[in-house]
Amino acid sequence: MLNLPDLLDCESAIDLARKYSKEVQRGLRLKKHGNQLLEALGGRAIHPINVAVGGFYRLPRREALAGLVSDFQWGLAASEELTRWVATLDFPEFERPYDFVALSHADEYAMCEGTICASDGLGIGAAEFEQYFREVQVPHSTALQSVRVDTGRTYLAGPLARINLNRDQLLPTARGVLDEIGLEWPCRNPFKSILARCVELVQGYEEALRILTDYRPRGEPRRAYDYQAGEGASATEAPRGLLYHRYGVDEQGRVTAANIVPPTSQNQSQMEEDLRHYLPDVLAGDDTDVALACERLVRTYDPCISCSTHFLRVRVERE
Amino acid sequence: MMPSLPLIVGIGSPRGDDRAGWLVVEELKRRLPDADARCARGPGEMLDWLGHHDMLVLCDAVLSNVLPGQVESWSWPTVDLQCERFRGTHDMTLVAALRIAEELQLLPRVVRIWGVTISSEKWTAGVSRAVADAVPQVASRICEELSHA
């Protein structure tokens, strides 16, 4: 809903709601399911309280999850329909030779755990992340930017990377829709990230339905633990891409070291690389058009709501 | 007498005085146990709940240069809201959420918006004295309005 205005020539989500009311209503209903699920698992939709170190304070109630099944059945069908519709839209012709980086897992479409993999065959554990990926400072920005240590080059994390690396492990409905919309692989057009997100939405509904239907509470809600000094690292897939955490703790459980590398910083330098290559295609327009075109490219990485309105200040020095 | 079904939404975050909207909702839940009063992390969340109510009451913090803890109110639609600095960094603005709801014909006939001025959105454990004092005032004024609606 936040990226769609760019593909439908709408000025904003408000304009989109005016012109595509049915689609926006559908999008809002899909979004609502996420909050409902969070409430059932986390105890409340806002700042959930049920998640604890080692598991949950209380096991999710079966009735609470089973009560969501009919909504999620609707959501699965609606997300398939949405994906087919989005696939019919026109996307700018623009491709980049990405080095895709994402988690991969032998048994599933990796989101929560797995090996950190890249297009060139790299496969490492989370504990090795900082040996292969490095955050660097750049003169023009206060934001850290990530590059591969071995090549010094940028890489792409996020839905397009995940789908490119792991599409064979999508669940049957998601894989079926992906095949149906006919994307060519590898897909290197960042504007088509929205399609990858749509397919992952189908995947999410399909997996959620399986869990909601089969879930039976059993065992303890969380693992017991004692404090001991040590260090650990882990990586998951956040919607925007690979998320890395490393913590050191002392014998009393106090955090002595922490390093978080979010997908935003991992994609930052790739985003700037993309803009450098995209600009020649759009520079013929006036400054407002150039800014809008660049915003559209940035939103393919991060269609968050705060970025869904005009946010780039562009000054073009023309000779 | 309360309208048959008002929806009351407090918008906020755990960041210090930005909790104002949530605190008003908590106070209203004590005073009006049957009311449909909810806390939201951002204005966009209210879109999940609209469509079944006769009246919408919103309460949010407003970053302001004037003294913190001042109470302001508006009736939608109004152009005055465009320049008010309702807080939120990762969600659509309050005005955008209301306009989307309007386009989707989800807004009830009566929409009232209450703002509590804050001077900072810094992360602090509690709220300032001025904002804490304003919370029961806003709740009282909302209760009074609802009783006449």
Coordinates of C-alpha atoms in Angstrom, one line a residue:
Chain A
M1 CA 0.0 0.0 0.0
L2 CA 3.0 2.3 0.6
N3 CA 4.8 1.3 -2.6
L4 CA 1.8 1.0 -4.8
P5 CA 1.1 4.7 -5.3
D6 CA 4.5 4.8 -7.2
L7 CA 3.3 2.1 -9.6
L8 CA -0.2 3.6 -10.1
D9 CA 0.8 7.2 -10.6
C10 CA -0.9 8.2 -7.4
E11 CA 0.4 11.1 -5.4
S12 CA 0.1 9.4 -2.1
A13 CA -1.8 6.8 -0.1
I14 CA -4.7 9.2 0.1
D15 CA -4.9 9.5 -3.6
L16 CA -4.6 5.7 -3.8
A17 CA -7.5 5.3 -1.4
R18 CA -9.6 7.6 -3.6
K19 CA -8.8 5.8 -6.9
Y20 CA -8.3 2.2 -5.7
S21 CA -10.7 2.0 -2.8
K22 CA -11.3 -1.7 -3.0
E23 CA -7.6 -2.5 -3.2
V24 CA -6.8 -0.3 -0.2
Q25 CA -9.6 -1.8 1.9
R26 CA -8.1 -5.2 1.1
G27 CA -4.6 -4.0 2.0
L28 CA -5.9 -2.6 5.3
R29 CA -7.6 -5.9 6.1
L30 CA -4.4 -7.8 5.4
K31 CA -2.5 -5.4 7.7
K32 CA -5.0 -5.9 10.4
H33 CA -4.4 -9.6 10.4
G34 CA -0.8 -9.0 11.4
N35 CA -1.9 -7.0 14.5
Q36 CA -4.5 -9.7 15.4
L37 CA -1.7 -12.4 15.2
L38 CA 0.6 -10.3 17.3
E39 CA -2.2 -9.8 19.9
A40 CA -2.8 -13.6 20.1
L41 CA 0.9 -14.4 20.4
G42 CA 2.1 -11.4 22.3
G43 CA -0.7 -10.7 24.7
R44 CA -1.5 -7.3 23.2
A45 CA -1.0 -5.7 19.8
I46 CA 0.9 -2.7 21.1
H47 CA 4.3 -3.5 22.7
P48 CA 3.6 -7.2 23.2
I49 CA 4.4 -8.5 26.6
N50 CA 4.4 -12.3 26.2
V51 CA 7.8 -12.8 24.6
A52 CA 10.5 -13.7 27.1
V53 CA 14.2 -14.8 26.9
G54 CA 14.0 -18.4 25.9
G55 CA 10.4 -18.5 24.7
F56 CA 7.1 -17.1 26.0
Y57 CA 5.9 -16.2 29.5
R58 CA 2.7 -18.1 28.7
L59 CA 2.1 -20.5 25.8
P60 CA -0.3 -19.0 23.2
R61 CA -3.8 -20.3 23.8
R62 CA -5.0 -22.7 21.1
E63 CA -8.5 -21.2 20.9
A64 CA -7.0 -17.7 20.3
L65 CA -5.0 -19.0 17.4
A66 CA -7.7 -21.3 16.0
G67 CA -10.1 -18.2 16.1
L68 CA -7.9 -16.6 13.4
V69 CA -8.1 -19.4 10.9
S70 CA -11.1 -18.1 8.9
D71 CA -9.6 -14.7 8.6
F72 CA -6.3 -16.2 7.5
Q73 CA -8.0 -18.4 4.9
W74 CA -9.4 -15.2 3.4
G75 CA -6.0 -13.6 3.7
L76 CA -4.3 -16.3 1.8
A77 CA -6.7 -16.1 -1.1
A78 CA -6.6 -12.2 -1.0
S79 CA -2.8 -12.2 -1.0
E80 CA -2.7 -14.5 -4.1
E81 CA -5.2 -12.2 -5.8
L82 CA -3.1 -9.2 -4.8
T83 CA 0.1 -10.7 -6.2
R84 CA -1.5 -11.5 -9.5
W85 CA -2.8 -7.9 -9.7
V86 CA 0.5 -6.2 -8.8
A87 CA 2.2 -8.4 -11.5
T88 CA 0.0 -6.8 -14.1
L89 CA 1.4 -3.3 -13.4
D90 CA 4.1 -1.6 -15.4
F91 CA 7.6 -1.6 -13.8
P92 CA 10.5 0.7 -14.8
E93 CA 13.1 -1.1 -16.9
F94 CA 16.2 -1.1 -14.6
E95 CA 18.4 -3.9 -13.6
R96 CA 21.5 -4.1 -11.4
P97 CA 24.1 -6.9 -11.1
Y98 CA 23.2 -7.5 -7.5
D99 CA 25.1 -9.7 -5.1
F100 CA 22.1 -11.1 -3.2
V101 CA 22.6 -11.9 0.5
A102 CA 20.1 -13.7 2.7
L103 CA 19.6 -16.5 5.1
S104 CA 19.1 -19.9 3.7
H105 CA 18.0 -23.0 5.5
A106 CA 18.1 -26.7 4.4
D107 CA 14.5 -27.4 5.4
E108 CA 12.5 -24.2 4.9
Y109 CA 12.2 -20.8 3.4
A110 CA 14.6 -19.1 5.8
M111 CA 13.3 -16.3 8.0
C112 CA 14.2 -17.1 11.6
E113 CA 17.4 -19.0 11.2
G114 CA 19.9 -20.4 8.8
T115 CA 23.2 -19.9 7.0
I116 CA 24.1 -16.5 5.7
C117 CA 24.4 -17.1 1.9
A118 CA 25.3 -14.9 -1.1
S119 CA 24.9 -15.2 -4.8
D120 CA 28.6 -16.2 -5.3
G121 CA 28.2 -19.3 -3.1
L122 CA 29.2 -17.8 0.2
G123 CA 27.7 -19.8 3.1
I124 CA 28.7 -18.8 6.7
G125 CA 27.3 -19.1 10.2
A126 CA 26.1 -15.9 12.0
A127 CA 29.1 -16.0 14.2
E128 CA 31.3 -15.4 11.2
F129 CA 29.2 -12.4 9.9
E130 CA 31.7 -9.7 10.9
Q131 CA 34.6 -11.5 9.2
Y132 CA 32.7 -11.3 5.9
F133 CA 30.7 -8.1 6.1
R134 CA 31.8 -4.8 7.5
E135 CA 30.1 -1.5 8.3
V136 CA 32.1 1.5 7.1
Q137 CA 31.8 5.2 7.6
V138 CA 31.5 7.5 4.5
P139 CA 32.3 11.2 4.3
H140 CA 28.9 12.3 3.1
S141 CA 26.6 10.6 5.6
T142 CA 26.4 9.8 9.3
A143 CA 24.8 6.5 8.5
L144 CA 27.0 3.4 8.5
Q145 CA 27.1 1.4 5.3
S146 CA 27.9 -2.2 4.8
V147 CA 30.1 -3.9 2.3
R148 CA 31.6 -7.4 1.7
V149 CA 35.0 -7.6 3.4
D150 CA 36.5 -9.8 0.6
T151 CA 35.4 -7.7 -2.4
G152 CA 34.8 -4.3 -0.7
R153 CA 31.5 -4.2 -2.7
T154 CA 27.9 -3.5 -1.9
Y155 CA 25.3 -6.2 -1.7
L156 CA 21.5 -6.4 -1.6
A157 CA 19.5 -7.8 1.3
G158 CA 15.7 -8.0 1.5
P159 CA 12.8 -9.7 -0.2
L160 CA 14.3 -9.7 -3.7
A161 CA 17.5 -11.4 -2.4
R162 CA 15.5 -13.9 -0.4
I163 CA 13.3 -14.9 -3.3
N164 CA 16.3 -15.1 -5.7
L165 CA 18.2 -17.3 -3.4
N166 CA 15.5 -19.4 -1.8
R167 CA 12.5 -19.6 -4.1
D168 CA 12.7 -23.4 -4.4
Q169 CA 11.8 -23.6 -0.7
L170 CA 8.6 -21.5 -0.9
L171 CA 5.5 -23.4 0.2
P172 CA 3.3 -24.8 -2.6
T173 CA 0.8 -22.0 -2.9
A174 CA 3.4 -19.2 -2.8
R175 CA 5.6 -21.1 -5.3
G176 CA 2.6 -21.6 -7.5
V177 CA 1.8 -17.9 -7.6
L178 CA 5.4 -17.0 -8.2
D179 CA 5.5 -19.4 -11.2
E180 CA 2.2 -18.0 -12.4
I181 CA 3.3 -14.4 -12.5
G182 CA 6.2 -15.4 -14.7
L183 CA 9.1 -13.5 -13.3
E184 CA 12.4 -14.4 -14.9
W185 CA 15.3 -15.5 -12.7
P186 CA 17.5 -14.1 -11.5
C187 CA 15.3 -11.0 -11.1
R188 CA 17.6 -8.0 -10.8
N189 CA 15.0 -5.2 -11.1
P190 CA 14.7 -3.4 -7.7
F191 CA 11.2 -2.1 -8.7
K192 CA 10.0 -5.7 -8.7
S193 CA 10.8 -6.0 -5.0
I194 CA 7.1 -5.4 -4.4
L195 CA 6.4 -8.6 -6.2
A196 CA 8.8 -10.5 -4.0
R197 CA 7.0 -8.9 -1.0
C198 CA 3.6 -10.0 -2.3
V199 CA 4.9 -13.6 -2.8
E200 CA 6.3 -13.5 0.8
L201 CA 2.9 -12.4 2.0
V202 CA 1.3 -15.5 0.4
Q203 CA 4.1 -17.5 2.0
G204 CA 3.4 -15.9 5.4
Y205 CA -0.3 -16.6 5.2
E206 CA 0.3 -20.2 4.1
E207 CA 2.8 -20.9 6.9
A208 CA 0.6 -19.1 9.5
L209 CA -2.4 -21.1 8.5
R210 CA -0.5 -24.3 9.0
I211 CA 0.6 -23.2 12.4
L212 CA -2.8 -21.9 13.4
T213 CA -4.5 -25.1 12.4
D214 CA -2.0 -27.6 13.8
Y215 CA -0.9 -25.8 17.0
R216 CA -1.2 -27.7 20.2
P217 CA 0.3 -26.2 23.4
R218 CA 2.8 -28.6 24.9
G219 CA 5.8 -28.4 27.2
E220 CA 7.2 -25.4 29.0
P221 CA 6.7 -22.0 27.6
R222 CA 10.3 -21.1 27.9
R223 CA 13.7 -22.6 28.6
A224 CA 15.3 -22.1 32.0
Y225 CA 18.7 -20.6 32.0
D226 CA 21.6 -19.5 34.3
Y227 CA 23.8 -16.5 33.6
Q228 CA 27.2 -17.2 32.4
A229 CA 29.8 -15.1 30.7
G230 CA 30.0 -15.5 27.0
E231 CA 29.3 -14.1 23.6
G232 CA 26.8 -15.0 20.9
A233 CA 25.6 -13.9 17.5
S234 CA 22.5 -14.6 15.5
A235 CA 20.8 -13.5 12.3
T236 CA 17.2 -13.4 11.2
E237 CA 15.4 -12.0 8.2
A238 CA 13.5 -8.8 9.0
P239 CA 11.1 -7.7 6.3
R240 CA 13.7 -5.3 4.8
G241 CA 16.5 -7.9 4.9
L242 CA 19.1 -9.6 7.0
L243 CA 19.3 -8.5 10.6
Y244 CA 22.4 -9.4 12.6
H245 CA 22.9 -9.2 16.4
R246 CA 25.9 -10.0 18.6
Y247 CA 26.0 -9.7 22.3
G248 CA 28.6 -10.4 25.0
V249 CA 27.4 -10.9 28.6
D250 CA 29.2 -11.3 31.9
E251 CA 28.6 -13.9 34.6
Q252 CA 25.8 -11.8 36.0
G253 CA 24.0 -11.5 32.7
R254 CA 24.9 -7.9 32.1
V255 CA 25.5 -7.0 28.5
T256 CA 29.2 -6.1 28.0
A257 CA 29.2 -5.8 24.2
A258 CA 26.6 -5.4 21.5
N259 CA 26.6 -5.0 17.8
I260 CA 23.4 -4.7 15.7
V261 CA 23.6 -4.5 11.9
P262 CA 20.2 -3.8 10.6
P263 CA 19.1 -4.3 7.0
T264 CA 18.8 -0.5 6.5
S265 CA 22.6 -0.1 6.9
Q266 CA 23.3 -3.2 4.9
N267 CA 21.3 -1.8 1.9
Q268 CA 22.4 1.8 2.3
S269 CA 25.4 1.7 0.0
Q270 CA 23.6 -0.5 -2.5
M271 CA 20.8 2.0 -2.6
E272 CA 23.3 4.8 -3.3
E273 CA 24.9 2.7 -6.0
D274 CA 21.5 2.1 -7.6
L275 CA 20.7 5.8 -7.5
R276 CA 24.0 6.6 -9.2
H277 CA 23.1 4.2 -12.1
Y278 CA 19.5 5.2 -12.3
L279 CA 20.0 9.0 -12.4
P280 CA 21.2 9.2 -16.0
D281 CA 17.9 7.6 -17.1
V282 CA 15.8 10.3 -15.3
L283 CA 17.9 13.4 -15.4
A284 CA 16.1 14.8 -18.4
G285 CA 13.2 15.8 -16.2
D286 CA 13.0 18.9 -14.1
D287 CA 14.2 18.7 -10.5
T288 CA 10.8 17.7 -9.1
D289 CA 10.6 14.8 -11.5
V290 CA 14.1 13.7 -10.7
A291 CA 13.4 13.8 -6.9
L292 CA 10.2 11.8 -7.4
A293 CA 12.0 9.2 -9.6
C294 CA 14.7 8.8 -6.9
E295 CA 12.1 8.6 -4.1
R296 CA 10.4 5.8 -6.0
L297 CA 13.7 3.9 -6.2
V298 CA 14.4 4.4 -2.5
R299 CA 10.9 3.2 -1.6
T300 CA 11.5 -0.1 -3.4
Y301 CA 14.0 -0.8 -0.6
D302 CA 12.0 0.6 2.3
P303 CA 8.3 1.4 1.7
C304 CA 7.8 2.5 5.3
I305 CA 5.0 4.9 6.0
S306 CA 7.2 7.8 7.1
C307 CA 8.9 7.6 3.7
S308 CA 5.7 7.4 1.7
T309 CA 5.5 11.2 1.2
H310 CA 8.0 13.5 -0.4
F311 CA 11.2 13.2 1.6
L312 CA 14.2 13.8 -0.8
R313 CA 15.7 17.2 -1.3
V314 CA 17.4 17.1 -4.7
R315 CA 19.5 19.9 -6.1
V316 CA 20.7 19.3 -9.6
E317 CA 23.7 21.3 -10.8
R318 CA 23.3 21.3 -14.6
E319 CA 26.2 22.5 -16.8
Chain B
M1 CA -25.9 10.2 27.5
M2 CA -23.1 8.6 25.4
P3 CA -23.6 8.1 21.7
S4 CA -24.4 4.4 21.1
L5 CA -20.9 3.5 20.0
P6 CA -18.0 6.0 20.3
L7 CA -14.5 4.8 19.4
I8 CA -11.8 6.4 21.5
V9 CA -8.3 6.1 20.3
G10 CA -5.2 7.3 22.2
I11 CA -2.1 7.5 20.0
G12 CA 1.3 7.4 21.5
S13 CA 4.5 5.6 22.4
P14 CA 6.5 4.8 25.5
R15 CA 8.7 7.8 24.9
G16 CA 8.1 10.2 27.8
D17 CA 5.4 12.7 27.2
D18 CA 4.4 11.0 24.0
R19 CA 2.5 8.7 26.2
A20 CA -0.1 11.4 26.7
G21 CA -2.7 9.8 24.3
W22 CA -2.3 6.4 26.0
L23 CA -2.7 7.9 29.5
V24 CA -5.9 9.6 28.5
V25 CA -7.3 6.3 27.2
E26 CA -6.3 4.5 30.4
E27 CA -8.1 7.2 32.4
L28 CA -11.2 7.0 30.2
K29 CA -11.3 3.2 30.6
R30 CA -11.5 3.7 34.4
R31 CA -14.3 6.3 34.0
L32 CA -16.2 4.6 31.1
P33 CA -15.6 0.9 31.5
D34 CA -18.0 0.0 28.7
A35 CA -16.4 2.4 26.1
D36 CA -14.5 1.1 23.1
A37 CA -11.2 2.8 24.1
R38 CA -7.9 1.6 22.5
C39 CA -4.3 2.6 22.4
A40 CA -2.5 2.9 19.1
R41 CA 1.1 3.2 18.2
G42 CA 0.3 5.4 15.3
P43 CA -2.7 7.0 13.6
G44 CA -2.8 4.3 10.9
E45 CA -3.9 1.7 13.4
M46 CA -7.3 3.3 13.8
L47 CA -8.1 2.3 10.3
D48 CA -8.3 -1.3 11.6
W49 CA -11.1 -0.3 14.0
L50 CA -13.3 2.1 12.1
G51 CA -16.5 1.4 10.3
H52 CA -18.8 0.5 13.2
H53 CA -19.0 3.6 15.4
D54 CA -21.1 6.7 15.6
M55 CA -18.3 8.9 16.8
L56 CA -14.5 8.9 16.8
V57 CA -12.5 10.5 19.6
L58 CA -8.8 10.8 19.1
C59 CA -6.2 11.9 21.6
D60 CA -2.5 12.5 20.8
A61 CA 0.5 14.5 21.9
V62 CA 1.3 17.7 20.0
L63 CA 4.9 18.9 20.0
S64 CA 4.6 22.6 20.6
N65 CA 6.6 25.7 21.5
V66 CA 4.0 26.8 24.0
L67 CA 3.8 25.4 27.5
P68 CA 3.5 21.6 27.8
G69 CA 0.3 20.2 29.2
Q70 CA -2.1 22.6 27.3
V71 CA -5.2 21.0 25.9
E72 CA -6.5 21.7 22.5
S73 CA -9.3 20.2 20.5
W74 CA -10.6 20.2 17.0
S75 CA -13.6 18.9 15.0
W76 CA -12.8 17.1 11.8
P77 CA -12.7 18.3 9.0
T78 CA -10.5 21.2 9.8
V79 CA -7.5 22.8 8.1
D80 CA -6.0 23.8 11.5
L81 CA -4.7 20.3 12.0
Q82 CA -2.3 20.5 9.0
C83 CA 0.2 22.6 10.9
E84 CA 0.0 20.9 14.2
R85 CA 2.9 18.6 14.9
F86 CA 1.3 15.4 16.1
R87 CA 4.1 13.0 17.0
G88 CA 5.1 9.9 15.3
T89 CA 8.2 8.9 13.3
H90 CA 7.2 5.6 11.6
D91 CA 3.6 6.0 10.7
M92 CA 1.4 8.1 8.5
T93 CA 0.4 11.5 10.0
L94 CA -2.9 11.9 11.8
V95 CA -4.3 14.0 9.0
A96 CA -3.3 11.5 6.4
A97 CA -4.9 8.7 8.3
L98 CA -8.1 10.7 8.7
R99 CA -8.1 11.6 5.0
I100 CA -7.6 8.0 4.0
A101 CA -10.5 7.0 6.3
E102 CA -12.6 9.7 4.7
E103 CA -11.8 8.5 1.2
L104 CA -12.8 5.0 2.2
Q105 CA -16.0 6.3 3.8
L106 CA -15.0 4.8 7.2
L107 CA -15.2 8.0 9.3
P108 CA -18.3 8.4 11.5
R109 CA -20.2 11.6 11.3
V110 CA -18.6 13.1 14.4
V111 CA -14.8 13.1 14.8
R112 CA -13.2 15.0 17.7
I113 CA -9.5 15.3 18.1
W114 CA -7.8 16.2 21.4
G115 CA -4.2 17.3 21.6
V116 CA -2.0 17.6 24.7
T117 CA 1.0 19.9 24.1
I118 CA 4.4 18.5 24.9
S119 CA 7.7 20.2 24.6
S120 CA 9.9 17.2 24.1
E121 CA 9.7 13.7 22.8
K122 CA 12.8 12.5 24.5
W123 CA 12.9 9.0 25.9
T124 CA 12.1 9.2 29.6
A125 CA 10.6 6.7 31.9
G126 CA 7.7 8.8 33.0
V127 CA 5.7 11.8 31.8
S128 CA 6.3 15.4 32.9
R129 CA 4.2 16.9 35.7
A130 CA 2.4 19.2 33.3
V131 CA 1.3 16.4 31.0
A132 CA 0.3 14.2 33.9
D133 CA -1.9 17.0 35.2
A134 CA -3.4 17.5 31.8
V135 CA -4.5 13.9 31.5
P136 CA -7.5 14.0 33.9
Q137 CA -8.5 17.3 32.5
V138 CA -8.7 15.9 28.9
A139 CA -10.6 12.9 30.2
S140 CA -13.1 15.0 32.0
R141 CA -13.7 17.2 28.9
I142 CA -14.1 14.1 26.7
C143 CA -16.6 12.6 29.2
E144 CA -18.5 15.8 29.3
E145 CA -18.7 16.0 25.5
L146 CA -19.8 12.4 25.3
S147 CA -22.5 12.9 27.8
H148 CA -24.0 15.7 25.6
A149 CA -23.4 13.9 22.3

